[in-house]
Amino acid sequence: MARFPALIVAACLLAAMPAISHAGGKYVAPVDDPLTRKVCGECHMAFPPGFLPGRSWSALMRDLSDHFGEEVVLPAEQAAQIEAYLVGHAGDAGTGRGLRDFMRWVAPDGVPRRITENPAFLREHDFPDRVWRDPKVVTKSNCQACHTGADRGWFDD
Ligand code: HEC
Ligand code: HEC
């Protein structure tokens, strides 16, 4: 338990280094569509599409009026454009960007709405409660609190 802060510090230090030193870390292609980056990066980091299957992104885009208790207001054309981008780059889109260790846990008809409930995520993030209560972290979905390079696709351990 006591070694956890050291892990975070190590993760932050690694993430701050130039790309060349990331050989051991995990790279997950970040959102490279400007509209998606802007709209879906307003309240939290724009999550890389490879973390969820296409049907999850479609479900999330369909239910924007009740998005985890928030309402995301968006013109229909923009929603359609963002959905097309997310589905086209999803974990099951066959682009090679998907995360096989995450997709493995998704049932063939499963429509997960959260990355942070995937067993692959939970296994890598089995931290004590007080870590999640840290005011700098607050919620599991706050990737950048620990992965300072997350926005560029780096999830170093
Ligand atoms: C108005 C603020 C807001 C906007 C804009 C927004 N979200 Fe969210 N989103 C939230 C909140 C609040 C949560 C829940 C965070 C939590 O519980 O930690 C969330 C959670 C999520 C999660 C689940 C994260 C997890 O726990 O794995 C996904 C996926 C997601 N949002 C996708 C999107 C997408 C795609 C867009 C763009 C269309 C978007 N969000 C735009 C507020 C927003
Ligand atoms: C409280 C800090 C914290 C938060 C918040 C957090 N992570 Fe992590 N994450 C870590 C640490 C530390 C590790 C390394 C775990 C290990 O080595 O056992 C890790 C590992 C990972 C890995 C595996 C890296 C590898 O090399 O296999 C991925 C992918 C990942 N995190 C994604 C995410 C995503 C996506 C989010 C947000 C939805 C997130 N993390 C939020 C601390 C965090």
PDB file of C-alpha atoms and ligand atoms in Angstrom:
ATOM      1  CA  MET A   1       0.000   0.000   0.000  1.00  0.00           C
ATOM      2  CA  ALA A   2       2.685   2.445   1.020  1.00  0.00           C
ATOM      3  CA  ARG A   3       4.444   1.946  -2.260  1.00  0.00           C
ATOM      4  CA  PHE A   4       1.516   3.272  -4.226  1.00  0.00           C
ATOM      5  CA  PRO A   5       2.507   6.957  -4.247  1.00  0.00           C
ATOM      6  CA  ALA A   6       5.842   5.874  -5.680  1.00  0.00           C
ATOM      7  CA  LEU A   7       4.009   4.142  -8.524  1.00  0.00           C
ATOM      8  CA  ILE A   8       2.143   7.334  -9.328  1.00  0.00           C
ATOM      9  CA  VAL A   9       5.296   9.394  -9.208  1.00  0.00           C
ATOM     10  CA  ALA A  10       7.009   6.868 -11.453  1.00  0.00           C
ATOM     11  CA  ALA A  11       4.085   6.964 -13.870  1.00  0.00           C
ATOM     12  CA  CYS A  12       4.202  10.760 -13.985  1.00  0.00           C
ATOM     13  CA  LEU A  13       7.946  10.881 -14.468  1.00  0.00           C
ATOM     14  CA  LEU A  14       7.802   8.359 -17.277  1.00  0.00           C
ATOM     15  CA  ALA A  15       4.958  10.191 -18.954  1.00  0.00           C
ATOM     16  CA  ALA A  16       6.901  13.448 -18.856  1.00  0.00           C
ATOM     17  CA  MET A  17       9.829  11.972 -20.767  1.00  0.00           C
ATOM     18  CA  PRO A  18      10.168  12.146 -24.532  1.00  0.00           C
ATOM     19  CA  ALA A  19       8.325   9.520 -26.563  1.00  0.00           C
ATOM     20  CA  ILE A  20      11.435   7.478 -27.240  1.00  0.00           C
ATOM     21  CA  SER A  21      11.660   6.378 -23.587  1.00  0.00           C
ATOM     22  CA  HIS A  22       8.146   4.891 -23.624  1.00  0.00           C
ATOM     23  CA  ALA A  23       9.199   1.563 -25.090  1.00  0.00           C
ATOM     24  CA  GLY A  24       7.939  -0.325 -22.012  1.00  0.00           C
ATOM     25  CA  GLY A  25       4.651   1.549 -21.660  1.00  0.00           C
ATOM     26  CA  LYS A  26       1.305   0.946 -23.226  1.00  0.00           C
ATOM     27  CA  TYR A  27       0.304   3.096 -26.183  1.00  0.00           C
ATOM     28  CA  VAL A  28      -3.378   3.452 -26.967  1.00  0.00           C
ATOM     29  CA  ALA A  29      -4.083   5.656 -29.986  1.00  0.00           C
ATOM     30  CA  PRO A  30      -5.618   8.905 -28.684  1.00  0.00           C
ATOM     31  CA  VAL A  31      -8.573  10.710 -30.261  1.00  0.00           C
ATOM     32  CA  ASP A  32      -7.277  12.414 -33.394  1.00  0.00           C
ATOM     33  CA  ASP A  33     -10.568  13.845 -34.636  1.00  0.00           C
ATOM     34  CA  PRO A  34     -10.737  17.562 -33.700  1.00  0.00           C
ATOM     35  CA  LEU A  35     -14.518  17.642 -33.155  1.00  0.00           C
ATOM     36  CA  THR A  36     -14.511  14.525 -30.939  1.00  0.00           C
ATOM     37  CA  ARG A  37     -11.508  15.832 -29.040  1.00  0.00           C
ATOM     38  CA  LYS A  38     -13.227  19.129 -28.363  1.00  0.00           C
ATOM     39  CA  VAL A  39     -16.725  17.895 -27.496  1.00  0.00           C
ATOM     40  CA  CYS A  40     -15.778  14.741 -25.608  1.00  0.00           C
ATOM     41  CA  GLY A  41     -12.776  16.340 -23.925  1.00  0.00           C
ATOM     42  CA  GLU A  42     -14.723  19.109 -22.272  1.00  0.00           C
ATOM     43  CA  CYS A  43     -15.560  17.441 -18.945  1.00  0.00           C
ATOM     44  CA  HIS A  44     -12.993  14.622 -18.920  1.00  0.00           C
ATOM     45  CA  MET A  45     -10.209  13.457 -21.189  1.00  0.00           C
ATOM     46  CA  ALA A  46     -11.553  12.370 -24.580  1.00  0.00           C
ATOM     47  CA  PHE A  47     -11.280   8.611 -24.021  1.00  0.00           C
ATOM     48  CA  PRO A  48      -9.449   6.648 -26.729  1.00  0.00           C
ATOM     49  CA  PRO A  49     -12.061   4.768 -28.818  1.00  0.00           C
ATOM     50  CA  GLY A  50     -10.024   1.541 -28.674  1.00  0.00           C
ATOM     51  CA  PHE A  51     -11.099   0.978 -25.063  1.00  0.00           C
ATOM     52  CA  LEU A  52     -14.737   0.146 -25.949  1.00  0.00           C
ATOM     53  CA  PRO A  53     -16.480  -1.766 -28.743  1.00  0.00           C
ATOM     54  CA  GLY A  54     -18.396   0.167 -31.405  1.00  0.00           C
ATOM     55  CA  ARG A  55     -21.837  -0.685 -30.012  1.00  0.00           C
ATOM     56  CA  SER A  56     -20.843   0.908 -26.692  1.00  0.00           C
ATOM     57  CA  TRP A  57     -19.944   4.182 -28.415  1.00  0.00           C
ATOM     58  CA  SER A  58     -23.235   4.078 -30.323  1.00  0.00           C
ATOM     59  CA  ALA A  59     -25.163   3.539 -27.090  1.00  0.00           C
ATOM     60  CA  LEU A  60     -23.306   6.378 -25.374  1.00  0.00           C
ATOM     61  CA  MET A  61     -23.999   8.718 -28.314  1.00  0.00           C
ATOM     62  CA  ARG A  62     -27.685   7.750 -28.341  1.00  0.00           C
ATOM     63  CA  ASP A  63     -28.097   8.523 -24.628  1.00  0.00           C
ATOM     64  CA  LEU A  64     -26.337  11.889 -24.409  1.00  0.00           C
ATOM     65  CA  SER A  65     -29.342  13.409 -22.612  1.00  0.00           C
ATOM     66  CA  ASP A  66     -28.524  11.123 -19.677  1.00  0.00           C
ATOM     67  CA  HIS A  67     -24.758  10.800 -19.753  1.00  0.00           C
ATOM     68  CA  PHE A  68     -23.763   9.530 -16.304  1.00  0.00           C
ATOM     69  CA  GLY A  69     -26.137  12.044 -14.756  1.00  0.00           C
ATOM     70  CA  GLU A  70     -25.047  14.892 -17.050  1.00  0.00           C
ATOM     71  CA  GLU A  71     -26.678  16.170 -20.177  1.00  0.00           C
ATOM     72  CA  VAL A  72     -24.447  16.570 -23.229  1.00  0.00           C
ATOM     73  CA  VAL A  73     -26.158  18.933 -25.641  1.00  0.00           C
ATOM     74  CA  LEU A  74     -25.058  18.482 -29.235  1.00  0.00           C
ATOM     75  CA  PRO A  75     -26.481  19.169 -32.703  1.00  0.00           C
ATOM     76  CA  ALA A  76     -27.558  15.904 -34.377  1.00  0.00           C
ATOM     77  CA  GLU A  77     -25.046  16.234 -37.253  1.00  0.00           C
ATOM     78  CA  GLN A  78     -22.163  16.622 -34.822  1.00  0.00           C
ATOM     79  CA  ALA A  79     -23.349  13.643 -32.768  1.00  0.00           C
ATOM     80  CA  ALA A  80     -23.506  11.554 -35.942  1.00  0.00           C
ATOM     81  CA  GLN A  81     -20.022  12.666 -36.986  1.00  0.00           C
ATOM     82  CA  ILE A  82     -18.559  11.838 -33.577  1.00  0.00           C
ATOM     83  CA  GLU A  83     -20.320   8.471 -33.445  1.00  0.00           C
ATOM     84  CA  ALA A  84     -18.924   7.576 -36.876  1.00  0.00           C
ATOM     85  CA  TYR A  85     -15.424   8.454 -35.729  1.00  0.00           C
ATOM     86  CA  LEU A  86     -15.668   6.529 -32.439  1.00  0.00           C
ATOM     87  CA  VAL A  87     -17.239   3.436 -34.025  1.00  0.00           C
ATOM     88  CA  GLY A  88     -14.723   3.513 -36.879  1.00  0.00           C
ATOM     89  CA  HIS A  89     -11.837   3.451 -34.402  1.00  0.00           C
ATOM     90  CA  ALA A  90     -13.450   1.283 -31.708  1.00  0.00           C
ATOM     91  CA  GLY A  91     -11.821  -1.655 -29.977  1.00  0.00           C
ATOM     92  CA  ASP A  92     -13.577  -4.076 -32.319  1.00  0.00           C
ATOM     93  CA  ALA A  93     -13.191  -2.042 -35.502  1.00  0.00           C
ATOM     94  CA  GLY A  94     -10.300  -4.144 -36.724  1.00  0.00           C
ATOM     95  CA  THR A  95      -8.030  -1.137 -37.185  1.00  0.00           C
ATOM     96  CA  GLY A  96      -5.349  -2.642 -34.993  1.00  0.00           C
ATOM     97  CA  ARG A  97      -5.933   0.173 -32.513  1.00  0.00           C
ATOM     98  CA  GLY A  98      -8.207  -1.875 -30.292  1.00  0.00           C
ATOM     99  CA  LEU A  99      -7.105  -3.198 -26.967  1.00  0.00           C
ATOM    100  CA  ARG A 100      -7.259  -6.946 -27.161  1.00  0.00           C
ATOM    101  CA  ASP A 101      -6.819  -7.366 -23.410  1.00  0.00           C
ATOM    102  CA  PHE A 102      -9.855  -5.114 -22.850  1.00  0.00           C
ATOM    103  CA  MET A 103     -12.032  -6.510 -25.678  1.00  0.00           C
ATOM    104  CA  ARG A 104     -11.453 -10.045 -24.436  1.00  0.00           C
ATOM    105  CA  TRP A 105     -13.726  -9.298 -21.454  1.00  0.00           C
ATOM    106  CA  VAL A 106     -16.588  -7.842 -23.436  1.00  0.00           C
ATOM    107  CA  ALA A 107     -19.375 -10.385 -24.056  1.00  0.00           C
ATOM    108  CA  PRO A 108     -20.388 -10.743 -27.727  1.00  0.00           C
ATOM    109  CA  ASP A 109     -23.655  -8.943 -26.963  1.00  0.00           C
ATOM    110  CA  GLY A 110     -22.283  -6.820 -24.116  1.00  0.00           C
ATOM    111  CA  VAL A 111     -22.620  -3.048 -24.272  1.00  0.00           C
ATOM    112  CA  PRO A 112     -20.380  -1.689 -21.498  1.00  0.00           C
ATOM    113  CA  ARG A 113     -20.689   2.055 -20.880  1.00  0.00           C
ATOM    114  CA  ARG A 114     -17.564   2.329 -18.808  1.00  0.00           C
ATOM    115  CA  ILE A 115     -13.915   1.610 -19.478  1.00  0.00           C
ATOM    116  CA  THR A 116     -13.322   1.645 -15.733  1.00  0.00           C
ATOM    117  CA  GLU A 117     -15.534  -1.409 -15.102  1.00  0.00           C
ATOM    118  CA  ASN A 118     -13.654  -3.661 -17.503  1.00  0.00           C
ATOM    119  CA  PRO A 119     -11.888  -6.451 -15.580  1.00  0.00           C
ATOM    120  CA  ALA A 120      -8.685  -5.620 -17.466  1.00  0.00           C
ATOM    121  CA  PHE A 121      -8.904  -2.091 -16.087  1.00  0.00           C
ATOM    122  CA  LEU A 122      -9.802  -3.251 -12.573  1.00  0.00           C
ATOM    123  CA  ARG A 123      -6.895  -5.681 -12.513  1.00  0.00           C
ATOM    124  CA  GLU A 124      -4.394  -2.943 -13.393  1.00  0.00           C
ATOM    125  CA  HIS A 125      -6.022  -0.500 -10.966  1.00  0.00           C
ATOM    126  CA  ASP A 126      -6.508  -2.537  -7.827  1.00  0.00           C
ATOM    127  CA  PHE A 127      -5.654   0.339  -5.489  1.00  0.00           C
ATOM    128  CA  PRO A 128      -6.887   1.032  -1.958  1.00  0.00           C
ATOM    129  CA  ASP A 129      -9.937   3.276  -1.570  1.00  0.00           C
ATOM    130  CA  ARG A 130      -7.975   6.201  -0.254  1.00  0.00           C
ATOM    131  CA  VAL A 131      -6.181   6.461  -3.598  1.00  0.00           C
ATOM    132  CA  TRP A 132      -9.498   7.033  -5.362  1.00  0.00           C
ATOM    133  CA  ARG A 133     -10.547   9.513  -2.680  1.00  0.00           C
ATOM    134  CA  ASP A 134      -7.393  11.608  -3.178  1.00  0.00           C
ATOM    135  CA  PRO A 135      -8.581  15.090  -4.189  1.00  0.00           C
ATOM    136  CA  LYS A 136      -6.238  14.958  -7.174  1.00  0.00           C
ATOM    137  CA  VAL A 137      -7.861  11.749  -8.413  1.00  0.00           C
ATOM    138  CA  VAL A 138     -11.519  11.719  -7.217  1.00  0.00           C
ATOM    139  CA  THR A 139     -12.738   9.241  -9.834  1.00  0.00           C
ATOM    140  CA  LYS A 140     -11.377   6.270 -11.750  1.00  0.00           C
ATOM    141  CA  SER A 141     -12.193   7.942 -15.025  1.00  0.00           C
ATOM    142  CA  ASN A 142      -9.733  10.762 -14.303  1.00  0.00           C
ATOM    143  CA  CYS A 143      -6.977   9.001 -16.256  1.00  0.00           C
ATOM    144  CA  GLN A 144      -4.771  12.054 -16.483  1.00  0.00           C
ATOM    145  CA  ALA A 145      -4.447  12.385 -12.710  1.00  0.00           C
ATOM    146  CA  CYS A 146      -1.998   9.477 -12.919  1.00  0.00           C
ATOM    147  CA  HIS A 147      -1.232   9.026 -16.615  1.00  0.00           C
ATOM    148  CA  THR A 148      -0.014  12.491 -17.496  1.00  0.00           C
ATOM    149  CA  GLY A 149       0.613  11.359 -21.066  1.00  0.00           C
ATOM    150  CA  ALA A 150      -2.870   9.821 -21.469  1.00  0.00           C
ATOM    151  CA  ASP A 151      -4.057  12.565 -23.764  1.00  0.00           C
ATOM    152  CA  ARG A 152      -1.229  11.636 -26.142  1.00  0.00           C
ATOM    153  CA  GLY A 153      -1.986   7.933 -25.795  1.00  0.00           C
ATOM    154  CA  TRP A 154       0.522   6.887 -23.149  1.00  0.00           C
ATOM    155  CA  PHE A 155      -0.553   4.694 -20.235  1.00  0.00           C
ATOM    156  CA  ASP A 156       2.741   3.835 -18.612  1.00  0.00           C
ATOM    157  CA  ASP A 157       2.998   1.701 -15.566  1.00  0.00           C
TER     158      ASP A 157
HETATM  159  C1  HEC B   1     -21.067  17.746 -19.634  1.00  0.00           C
HETATM  160  C2  HEC B   1     -19.877  16.980 -19.291  1.00  0.00           C
HETATM  161  C3  HEC B   1     -19.521  15.798 -20.184  1.00  0.00           C
HETATM  162  C4  HEC B   1     -19.299  15.794 -21.542  1.00  0.00           C
HETATM  163  C5  HEC B   1     -19.370  16.974 -22.512  1.00  0.00           C
HETATM  164  C6  HEC B   1     -18.964  14.428 -21.887  1.00  0.00           C
HETATM  165  N1  HEC B   1     -18.953  13.640 -20.782  1.00  0.00           N
HETATM  166 FE1  HEC B   1     -18.487  11.654 -20.709  1.00  0.00          FE
HETATM  167  N2  HEC B   1     -18.746  11.666 -18.687  1.00  0.00           N
HETATM  168  C7  HEC B   1     -19.175  12.745 -17.941  1.00  0.00           C
HETATM  169  C8  HEC B   1     -19.320  12.331 -16.555  1.00  0.00           C
HETATM  170  C9  HEC B   1     -19.761  13.220 -15.392  1.00  0.00           C
HETATM  171  C10 HEC B   1     -18.931  10.976 -16.501  1.00  0.00           C
HETATM  172  C11 HEC B   1     -18.861  10.064 -15.283  1.00  0.00           C
HETATM  173  C12 HEC B   1     -17.485  10.230 -14.646  1.00  0.00           C
HETATM  174  C13 HEC B   1     -17.266   9.286 -13.509  1.00  0.00           C
HETATM  175  O1  HEC B   1     -18.177   8.648 -12.999  1.00  0.00           O
HETATM  176  O2  HEC B   1     -16.087   9.155 -13.115  1.00  0.00           O
HETATM  177  C14 HEC B   1     -18.580  10.598 -17.863  1.00  0.00           C
HETATM  178  C15 HEC B   1     -18.123   9.337 -18.225  1.00  0.00           C
HETATM  179  C16 HEC B   1     -17.866   8.918 -19.513  1.00  0.00           C
HETATM  180  C17 HEC B   1     -17.455   7.569 -19.869  1.00  0.00           C
HETATM  181  C18 HEC B   1     -17.197   6.423 -18.907  1.00  0.00           C
HETATM  182  C19 HEC B   1     -15.844   6.578 -18.214  1.00  0.00           C
HETATM  183  C20 HEC B   1     -15.517   5.352 -17.381  1.00  0.00           C
HETATM  184  O3  HEC B   1     -15.770   5.376 -16.166  1.00  0.00           O
HETATM  185  O4  HEC B   1     -15.009   4.389 -17.955  1.00  0.00           O
HETATM  186  C21 HEC B   1     -17.340   7.539 -21.237  1.00  0.00           C
HETATM  187  C22 HEC B   1     -16.922   6.341 -22.072  1.00  0.00           C
HETATM  188  C23 HEC B   1     -17.681   8.861 -21.718  1.00  0.00           C
HETATM  189  N3  HEC B   1     -17.975   9.676 -20.640  1.00  0.00           N
HETATM  190  C24 HEC B   1     -17.694   9.228 -23.044  1.00  0.00           C
HETATM  191  C25 HEC B   1     -18.000  10.516 -23.500  1.00  0.00           C
HETATM  192  C26 HEC B   1     -18.090  10.878 -24.892  1.00  0.00           C
HETATM  193  C27 HEC B   1     -17.925   9.920 -26.064  1.00  0.00           C
HETATM  194  C28 HEC B   1     -18.350  12.216 -24.948  1.00  0.00           C
HETATM  195  C29 HEC B   1     -18.538  13.079 -26.177  1.00  0.00           C
HETATM  196  C30 HEC B   1     -19.740  12.835 -26.928  1.00  0.00           C
HETATM  197  C31 HEC B   1     -18.460  12.688 -23.569  1.00  0.00           C
HETATM  198  N4  HEC B   1     -18.241  11.630 -22.730  1.00  0.00           N
HETATM  199  C32 HEC B   1     -18.708  14.010 -23.183  1.00  0.00           C
HETATM  200  C33 HEC B   1     -19.416  14.018 -18.405  1.00  0.00           C
HETATM  201  C34 HEC B   1     -19.303  14.438 -19.723  1.00  0.00           C
HETATM  202  C1  HEC B   2      -5.034   6.589  -9.367  1.00  0.00           C
HETATM  203  C2  HEC B   2      -4.172   6.601 -10.540  1.00  0.00           C
HETATM  204  C3  HEC B   2      -4.703   6.068 -11.845  1.00  0.00           C
HETATM  205  C4  HEC B   2      -5.846   6.427 -12.518  1.00  0.00           C
HETATM  206  C5  HEC B   2      -6.896   7.448 -12.121  1.00  0.00           C
HETATM  207  C6  HEC B   2      -5.850   5.676 -13.765  1.00  0.00           C
HETATM  208  N1  HEC B   2      -4.741   4.866 -13.817  1.00  0.00           N
HETATM  209 FE1  HEC B   2      -4.281   3.549 -15.301  1.00  0.00          FE
HETATM  210  N2  HEC B   2      -2.720   2.838 -14.207  1.00  0.00           N
HETATM  211  C7  HEC B   2      -2.252   3.397 -13.020  1.00  0.00           C
HETATM  212  C8  HEC B   2      -1.083   2.652 -12.577  1.00  0.00           C
HETATM  213  C9  HEC B   2      -0.245   2.958 -11.316  1.00  0.00           C
HETATM  214  C10 HEC B   2      -0.878   1.615 -13.526  1.00  0.00           C
HETATM  215  C11 HEC B   2       0.167   0.521 -13.493  1.00  0.00           C
HETATM  216  C12 HEC B   2      -0.406  -0.643 -12.732  1.00  0.00           C
HETATM  217  C13 HEC B   2       0.583  -1.742 -12.490  1.00  0.00           C
HETATM  218  O1  HEC B   2       1.702  -1.706 -13.017  1.00  0.00           O
HETATM  219  O2  HEC B   2       0.211  -2.678 -11.766  1.00  0.00           O
HETATM  220  C14 HEC B   2      -1.922   1.780 -14.551  1.00  0.00           C
HETATM  221  C15 HEC B   2      -2.038   0.978 -15.673  1.00  0.00           C
HETATM  222  C16 HEC B   2      -2.874   1.258 -16.765  1.00  0.00           C
HETATM  223  C17 HEC B   2      -2.881   0.535 -18.026  1.00  0.00           C
HETATM  224  C18 HEC B   2      -1.997  -0.641 -18.383  1.00  0.00           C
HETATM  225  C19 HEC B   2      -0.641  -0.153 -18.852  1.00  0.00           C
HETATM  226  C20 HEC B   2       0.251  -1.296 -19.317  1.00  0.00           C
HETATM  227  O3  HEC B   2       1.434  -1.034 -19.521  1.00  0.00           O
HETATM  228  O4  HEC B   2      -0.252  -2.414 -19.481  1.00  0.00           O
HETATM  229  C21 HEC B   2      -3.834   1.122 -18.824  1.00  0.00           C
HETATM  230  C22 HEC B   2      -4.207   0.748 -20.261  1.00  0.00           C
HETATM  231  C23 HEC B   2      -4.432   2.194 -18.045  1.00  0.00           C
HETATM  232  N3  HEC B   2      -3.827   2.251 -16.805  1.00  0.00           N
HETATM  233  C24 HEC B   2      -5.446   2.989 -18.506  1.00  0.00           C
HETATM  234  C25 HEC B   2      -6.127   3.912 -17.716  1.00  0.00           C
HETATM  235  C26 HEC B   2      -7.310   4.649 -18.164  1.00  0.00           C
HETATM  236  C27 HEC B   2      -7.937   4.549 -19.537  1.00  0.00           C
HETATM  237  C28 HEC B   2      -7.680   5.446 -17.110  1.00  0.00           C
HETATM  238  C29 HEC B   2      -8.880   6.369 -17.050  1.00  0.00           C
HETATM  239  C30 HEC B   2     -10.153   5.824 -17.508  1.00  0.00           C
HETATM  240  C31 HEC B   2      -6.755   5.188 -16.006  1.00  0.00           C
HETATM  241  N4  HEC B   2      -5.826   4.272 -16.410  1.00  0.00           N
HETATM  242  C32 HEC B   2      -6.818   5.780 -14.752  1.00  0.00           C
HETATM  243  C33 HEC B   2      -2.812   4.469 -12.341  1.00  0.00           C
HETATM  244  C34 HEC B   2      -4.015   5.079 -12.663  1.00  0.00           C
END
